Amino acid sequence: MTETQNKNPANIQQMAEKIRKGDRRALARAITQAESIRKDHQESAQALLNDLLPDTGKSVRIGISGTPGVGKSTFIEAFGKFLTGLGKKVAVLTIDPSSKRTGGSILGDKTRMEELSRDPNAFIRPSPSGGSLGGVARRTREVMLLCEAAGFDVILIETVGVGQSETTVADMVDLFMLLLAPAGGDELQGIKRGVMELADIIVINKADGDLIPVARRAASEYRGAVGLMRPKSKNWMPKVMMTSALKKLGIDELWQTIEEYREARGADDELETQRSEQAAAWMWSEIDESLMNHLREHPTVSALLPEKEAAVKAGKVSAAAAARELLAVFLGK
Ligand code: GDP
């Protein structure tokens, strides 16, 4: 598509129509545009998203986090296949701010989820490369909406604990799932307490073979820990489950628990409220980011910035005074 075609409303509508019908090539093209940093691509991506907004929101949004090696890809493959086996369409998106187009990423370059990636009812999209966590998150959110408009029933958003990525994922899903290894103690597993508190369901994976007794012990230990935490919702106490992604055990029970979760939190429109609040928070983070960009790009401000920053570093001007001065320039006061 040429630039002018991109922005043509008729073309946007045509593209939206194709996406609504589940056309994968149109979906992939729309995603590429949403991920592009080119201004014209961004504009047409926004126009397309606006057109598709009424068709979004019908999926179950699930976040999945866990340290490398805990079995995320094996789990998503097993869980994804289970879901497509139920006749559902599943999209798998990833948030990994460490991923670069050229370099490696924490989630690895190995072919992940080979079987699922061949499934016609599954769609796997790796993390957009490079950029800040905020930038990656924004694009993932948009991709999630595009996938919903294309008729995906379940969206799985995967992340490893890089920086704030778990919080970022928890802020865009209905349910946050933490995968843990069958071992005792969160200190042992390098799990931050804050991350535990985000979890609606804790899954002890690798509960198979010799690891079964350890998994059971870990599950009961985490049940105890969860019992001491203040629950996020009055309608749901976080549950601890066991799975074996490798042997495909416990997956159906897990899905059942997810259904129970949706039912429990559907009461009082809790999930709807959560989604509305997430959307509003998203708007504010867009404003934050956009304002910061405008500020940095402002010619007088950007000319003054190095000098002001140096003065603050040298202790010649207070941080607050320098900030006020720069903002006054920006606002033309
Ligand atoms: P990721 O880094 O979190 O994506 O983890 P992978 O899915 O790549 O799994 C890491 C290793 O754990 C691999 O060798 C898997 O075969 C193994 N693994 C994953 N799930 C299970 C499981 O349920 N049971 C056992 N025994 N091993 C597993």
Coordinates of C-alpha atoms and ligand atoms in Angstrom, one line a residue:
M1 CA 0.0 0.0 0.0
T2 CA 1.2 3.5 -0.8
E3 CA 1.1 6.3 1.7
T4 CA -2.0 7.9 0.2
Q5 CA -3.8 4.6 0.0
N6 CA -3.0 4.0 3.7
K7 CA -4.8 7.1 4.8
N8 CA -7.7 6.8 2.5
P9 CA -10.8 6.2 4.6
A10 CA -12.2 3.8 2.0
N11 CA -9.1 1.7 2.3
I12 CA -9.2 1.8 6.1
Q13 CA -12.8 0.5 5.9
Q14 CA -11.9 -2.2 3.5
M15 CA -9.1 -3.3 5.7
A16 CA -11.3 -3.2 8.8
E17 CA -13.9 -5.4 7.0
K18 CA -11.2 -7.9 6.1
I19 CA -10.0 -8.1 9.7
R20 CA -13.6 -8.5 11.0
K21 CA -13.8 -11.5 8.7
G22 CA -10.7 -12.9 10.2
D23 CA -8.4 -12.4 7.2
R24 CA -5.0 -13.2 8.6
R25 CA -3.0 -11.3 6.0
A26 CA -5.0 -8.1 6.7
L27 CA -4.5 -8.7 10.5
A28 CA -0.7 -9.2 10.0
R29 CA -0.5 -6.0 7.9
A30 CA -2.5 -4.0 10.5
I31 CA -0.2 -5.2 13.2
T32 CA 2.9 -4.3 11.3
Q33 CA 1.4 -0.8 10.9
A34 CA 0.5 -0.5 14.5
E35 CA 4.1 -1.5 15.4
S36 CA 5.7 0.9 12.9
I37 CA 7.2 4.1 14.2
R38 CA 6.4 6.0 11.0
K39 CA 3.9 8.7 11.6
D40 CA 1.7 7.9 8.6
H41 CA 1.6 4.3 9.6
Q42 CA 0.7 5.3 13.1
E43 CA -2.1 7.5 11.8
S44 CA -3.7 4.8 9.7
A45 CA -3.3 2.3 12.5
Q46 CA -5.2 4.6 14.8
A47 CA -7.9 5.2 12.2
L48 CA -8.3 1.5 11.7
L49 CA -8.4 0.8 15.5
N50 CA -11.1 3.4 15.9
D51 CA -13.1 1.8 13.2
L52 CA -12.7 -1.6 14.8
L53 CA -13.2 -0.6 18.4
P54 CA -16.9 -1.7 18.5
D55 CA -15.7 -5.2 17.5
T56 CA -13.2 -5.5 20.3
G57 CA -13.5 -6.6 23.9
K58 CA -15.1 -10.0 23.4
S59 CA -12.1 -12.2 24.3
V60 CA -10.8 -13.6 27.5
R61 CA -7.5 -11.7 28.2
I62 CA -5.0 -13.7 30.1
G63 CA -1.5 -12.7 31.3
I64 CA 1.1 -15.3 31.8
S65 CA 4.4 -14.6 33.6
G66 CA 7.2 -16.7 34.9
T67 CA 11.0 -16.8 35.1
P68 CA 12.9 -18.3 32.2
G69 CA 12.9 -22.1 32.3
V70 CA 9.7 -22.5 34.3
G71 CA 8.0 -23.9 31.2
K72 CA 6.1 -20.9 29.7
S73 CA 6.4 -21.9 26.1
T74 CA 5.7 -25.6 26.8
F75 CA 2.7 -24.5 28.9
I76 CA 1.3 -22.0 26.3
E77 CA 1.7 -24.7 23.6
A78 CA -0.3 -27.2 25.7
F79 CA -2.8 -24.7 26.9
G80 CA -3.2 -23.2 23.5
K81 CA -3.7 -26.6 21.8
F82 CA -6.3 -27.5 24.6
L83 CA -8.2 -24.3 23.8
T84 CA -8.1 -24.7 20.0
G85 CA -9.3 -28.3 20.7
L86 CA -12.4 -26.7 22.3
G87 CA -12.9 -24.8 19.1
K88 CA -11.5 -21.5 20.3
K89 CA -9.3 -19.2 18.4
V90 CA -6.2 -18.3 20.4
A91 CA -3.8 -15.4 20.0
V92 CA -0.4 -15.4 21.8
L93 CA 1.3 -12.1 22.2
T94 CA 4.6 -11.4 24.0
I95 CA 5.9 -8.5 26.0
D96 CA 9.7 -8.7 26.2
P97 CA 11.3 -5.2 26.2
S98 CA 14.7 -6.9 25.9
S99 CA 14.0 -8.2 22.4
K100 CA 15.9 -6.5 19.5
R101 CA 15.6 -7.1 15.9
T102 CA 19.2 -8.2 15.7
G103 CA 20.1 -9.4 19.2
G104 CA 18.7 -12.1 21.3
S105 CA 15.9 -11.8 23.8
I106 CA 15.2 -13.3 27.2
L107 CA 12.3 -15.3 25.7
G108 CA 14.9 -16.7 23.2
D109 CA 15.2 -17.2 19.5
K110 CA 14.5 -20.9 19.5
T111 CA 11.4 -21.9 17.7
R112 CA 8.9 -21.7 20.4
M113 CA 5.5 -23.4 20.4
E114 CA 6.1 -25.2 17.2
E115 CA 2.9 -27.2 17.2
L116 CA 0.7 -24.3 18.2
S117 CA 2.2 -22.1 15.5
R118 CA 1.0 -24.6 12.9
D119 CA -2.5 -24.6 14.2
P120 CA -4.9 -22.7 11.9
N121 CA -6.8 -21.5 15.0
A122 CA -3.8 -20.0 16.7
F123 CA -1.9 -16.8 16.0
I124 CA 1.5 -16.2 17.6
R125 CA 3.0 -12.8 17.5
P126 CA 6.5 -12.2 19.0
S127 CA 7.3 -9.1 21.0
P128 CA 7.7 -5.9 19.0
S129 CA 11.4 -5.3 19.0
G130 CA 13.2 -2.6 20.9
G131 CA 11.8 0.5 22.6
S132 CA 10.8 1.2 26.2
L133 CA 8.5 -1.0 28.1
G134 CA 5.8 1.6 27.7
G135 CA 6.2 1.6 23.9
V136 CA 6.2 -2.2 23.7
A137 CA 3.1 -2.3 26.0
R138 CA 1.2 0.2 23.9
R139 CA 1.8 -1.7 20.7
T140 CA 0.8 -5.0 22.5
R141 CA -2.4 -3.5 23.7
E142 CA -3.2 -2.4 20.1
V143 CA -2.4 -5.8 18.7
M144 CA -4.7 -7.3 21.4
L145 CA -7.6 -5.1 20.1
L146 CA -6.9 -6.0 16.5
C147 CA -6.9 -9.7 17.4
E148 CA -10.2 -9.3 19.2
A149 CA -11.7 -7.6 16.2
A150 CA -10.4 -10.5 14.1
G151 CA -12.5 -12.9 16.3
F152 CA -9.9 -14.4 18.6
D153 CA -11.6 -15.8 21.7
V154 CA -8.6 -16.0 24.0
I155 CA -5.7 -13.7 24.1
L156 CA -2.6 -14.9 26.0
I157 CA -0.1 -12.2 26.8
E158 CA 3.2 -13.7 27.9
T159 CA 6.1 -12.0 29.7
V160 CA 9.2 -12.6 31.7
G161 CA 10.0 -10.6 34.7
V162 CA 11.9 -7.7 33.1
G163 CA 11.6 -4.5 34.9
Q164 CA 8.0 -3.7 35.4
S165 CA 6.7 -6.0 32.7
E166 CA 4.5 -8.1 35.0
T167 CA 2.7 -5.1 36.3
T168 CA 2.3 -3.8 32.7
V169 CA 0.8 -7.1 31.6
A170 CA -1.5 -7.3 34.7
D171 CA -2.7 -3.9 33.8
M172 CA -4.0 -5.0 30.4
V173 CA -5.6 -8.4 31.1
D174 CA -8.7 -9.8 32.9
L175 CA -6.7 -12.5 34.7
F176 CA -3.0 -12.7 35.6
M177 CA -1.4 -16.1 36.0
L178 CA 2.0 -16.7 37.5
L179 CA 3.9 -19.9 36.6
L180 CA 6.2 -21.2 39.2
A181 CA 8.6 -24.1 39.4
P182 CA 8.0 -27.0 41.8
A183 CA 10.3 -25.6 44.5
G184 CA 9.8 -24.0 47.8
G185 CA 10.0 -20.3 48.7
D186 CA 9.5 -17.3 46.5
E187 CA 13.0 -16.0 47.6
L188 CA 14.4 -19.3 46.2
Q189 CA 12.6 -18.7 42.9
G190 CA 13.5 -15.0 42.7
I191 CA 9.8 -14.0 42.8
K192 CA 9.1 -10.5 44.1
R193 CA 6.3 -10.3 46.6
G194 CA 4.6 -7.6 44.5
V195 CA 4.4 -10.0 41.6
M196 CA 2.9 -12.7 43.8
E197 CA 0.2 -10.2 44.7
L198 CA -0.7 -9.6 41.1
A199 CA -1.6 -13.2 40.5
D200 CA -5.2 -14.3 40.3
I201 CA -4.1 -17.9 39.7
I202 CA -0.7 -19.4 40.7
V203 CA 0.3 -22.4 38.6
I204 CA 3.0 -24.8 39.9
N205 CA 4.2 -26.3 36.6
K206 CA 6.3 -29.5 36.1
A207 CA 4.0 -31.4 38.5
D208 CA 5.0 -34.7 37.0
G209 CA 7.3 -37.8 37.7
D210 CA 9.7 -37.3 40.6
L211 CA 8.6 -33.7 40.9
I212 CA 5.1 -34.5 42.1
P213 CA 5.8 -34.5 45.9
V214 CA 7.9 -31.2 45.6
A215 CA 5.1 -29.7 43.5
R216 CA 2.5 -30.6 46.1
R217 CA 4.6 -29.2 48.9
A218 CA 5.1 -26.0 46.9
A219 CA 1.4 -25.7 46.2
S220 CA 0.5 -26.0 49.8
E221 CA 3.2 -23.5 50.8
Y222 CA 1.9 -21.0 48.3
R223 CA -1.7 -21.6 49.3
G224 CA -0.6 -20.6 52.8
A225 CA 1.2 -17.5 51.5
V226 CA -1.8 -16.5 49.4
G227 CA -4.1 -16.8 52.4
L228 CA -2.1 -14.1 54.1
M229 CA -2.3 -11.6 51.3
R230 CA -5.1 -9.1 50.9
P231 CA -7.1 -10.3 47.9
K232 CA -7.4 -7.9 44.9
S233 CA -11.1 -8.7 44.6
K234 CA -13.8 -9.4 47.2
N235 CA -15.2 -12.0 44.8
W236 CA -12.0 -14.0 44.2
M237 CA -9.3 -15.5 46.4
P238 CA -6.2 -16.3 44.3
K239 CA -6.0 -20.1 43.6
V240 CA -3.0 -22.3 43.5
M241 CA -3.1 -25.0 40.8
M242 CA -0.7 -27.7 39.6
T243 CA 0.0 -28.6 35.9
S244 CA 2.4 -30.6 33.8
A245 CA 2.7 -28.7 30.5
L246 CA 4.9 -31.6 29.3
K247 CA 2.5 -34.3 30.1
K248 CA -0.6 -32.1 29.5
L249 CA -1.9 -32.7 33.0
G250 CA -4.1 -30.2 34.9
I251 CA -4.8 -28.1 31.9
D252 CA -8.5 -28.8 31.8
E253 CA -8.9 -28.1 35.5
L254 CA -7.0 -24.9 35.0
W255 CA -9.4 -23.8 32.3
Q256 CA -12.3 -24.7 34.5
T257 CA -10.9 -22.5 37.2
I258 CA -10.5 -19.6 34.7
E259 CA -14.2 -20.0 33.9
E260 CA -15.0 -19.9 37.6
Y261 CA -12.9 -16.8 37.9
R262 CA -14.8 -15.1 35.1
E263 CA -18.1 -16.0 36.6
A264 CA -17.1 -14.9 40.1
R265 CA -15.7 -11.6 38.9
G266 CA -18.5 -11.1 36.4
A267 CA -20.6 -10.5 39.5
D268 CA -21.0 -6.7 40.3
D269 CA -19.5 -6.1 36.8
E270 CA -16.1 -6.3 38.4
L271 CA -14.3 -7.4 35.2
E272 CA -16.1 -4.7 33.2
T273 CA -15.1 -2.1 35.7
Q274 CA -11.5 -3.4 35.6
R275 CA -11.4 -3.1 31.8
S276 CA -12.8 0.5 31.9
E277 CA -10.3 1.5 34.5
Q278 CA -7.5 -0.1 32.4
A279 CA -8.7 1.8 29.3
A280 CA -8.7 5.1 31.3
A281 CA -5.2 4.4 32.7
W282 CA -4.1 3.7 29.1
M283 CA -5.3 7.1 28.0
W284 CA -3.4 8.8 30.7
S285 CA -0.2 6.9 29.9
E286 CA -0.6 7.9 26.2
I287 CA -1.0 11.5 27.4
D288 CA 2.1 11.2 29.6
E289 CA 4.2 9.8 26.8
S290 CA 3.0 12.2 24.2
L291 CA 3.5 15.2 26.4
M292 CA 7.0 14.1 27.2
N293 CA 7.8 13.7 23.6
H294 CA 6.5 17.2 22.8
L295 CA 8.5 18.6 25.6
R296 CA 11.7 17.0 24.5
E297 CA 11.1 18.0 20.9
H298 CA 10.3 21.6 21.7
P299 CA 13.1 23.6 20.0
T300 CA 13.8 26.1 22.9
V301 CA 13.4 23.5 25.6
S302 CA 15.7 21.0 23.8
A303 CA 18.3 23.7 23.4
L304 CA 18.1 24.6 27.1
L305 CA 17.9 21.1 28.4
P306 CA 21.7 20.2 28.5
E307 CA 22.6 23.4 30.3
K308 CA 19.8 23.1 32.9
E309 CA 20.5 19.4 33.5
A310 CA 24.2 20.2 34.1
A311 CA 23.3 23.0 36.5
V312 CA 21.1 20.7 38.4
K313 CA 23.8 18.0 38.5
A314 CA 26.3 20.6 39.7
G315 CA 24.0 21.7 42.5
K316 CA 23.8 25.2 41.1
V317 CA 20.0 25.2 40.5
S318 CA 17.4 23.2 42.4
A319 CA 15.7 20.4 40.4
A320 CA 12.3 22.0 41.0
A321 CA 13.4 25.4 39.9
A322 CA 14.9 24.1 36.7
A323 CA 11.8 22.0 35.9
R324 CA 9.6 25.0 36.5
E325 CA 11.7 27.2 34.2
L326 CA 11.7 24.6 31.4
L327 CA 8.0 24.1 31.7
A328 CA 7.4 27.8 31.6
V329 CA 9.4 27.9 28.3
F330 CA 7.4 24.9 27.0
L331 CA 4.1 26.5 27.9
G332 CA 5.1 29.9 26.5
K333 CA 4.6 31.6 29.9
Ligands
GDP1 P1 10.3 -21.0 29.3 O1 11.7 -20.5 29.3 O2 9.6 -20.6 30.6 O3 9.6 -20.7 28.1 O4 10.4 -22.6 29.5 P2 10.3 -23.8 28.4 O5 8.9 -24.0 28.0 O6 11.3 -23.5 27.3 O7 10.8 -25.0 29.3 C1 12.0 -25.1 29.9 C2 12.4 -26.6 30.2 O8 11.5 -27.1 31.1 C3 12.3 -27.4 28.9 O9 13.4 -28.3 29.0 C4 11.0 -28.1 29.0 O10 10.9 -29.4 28.4 C5 10.8 -28.3 30.5 N1 9.4 -28.3 30.9 C6 8.4 -27.4 30.6 N2 7.3 -27.8 31.2 C7 7.5 -29.0 31.9 C8 6.7 -29.9 32.6 O11 5.5 -29.7 32.8 N3 7.3 -30.9 33.2 C9 8.6 -31.2 33.1 N4 9.2 -32.2 33.7 N5 9.4 -30.4 32.3 C10 8.9 -29.3 31.7

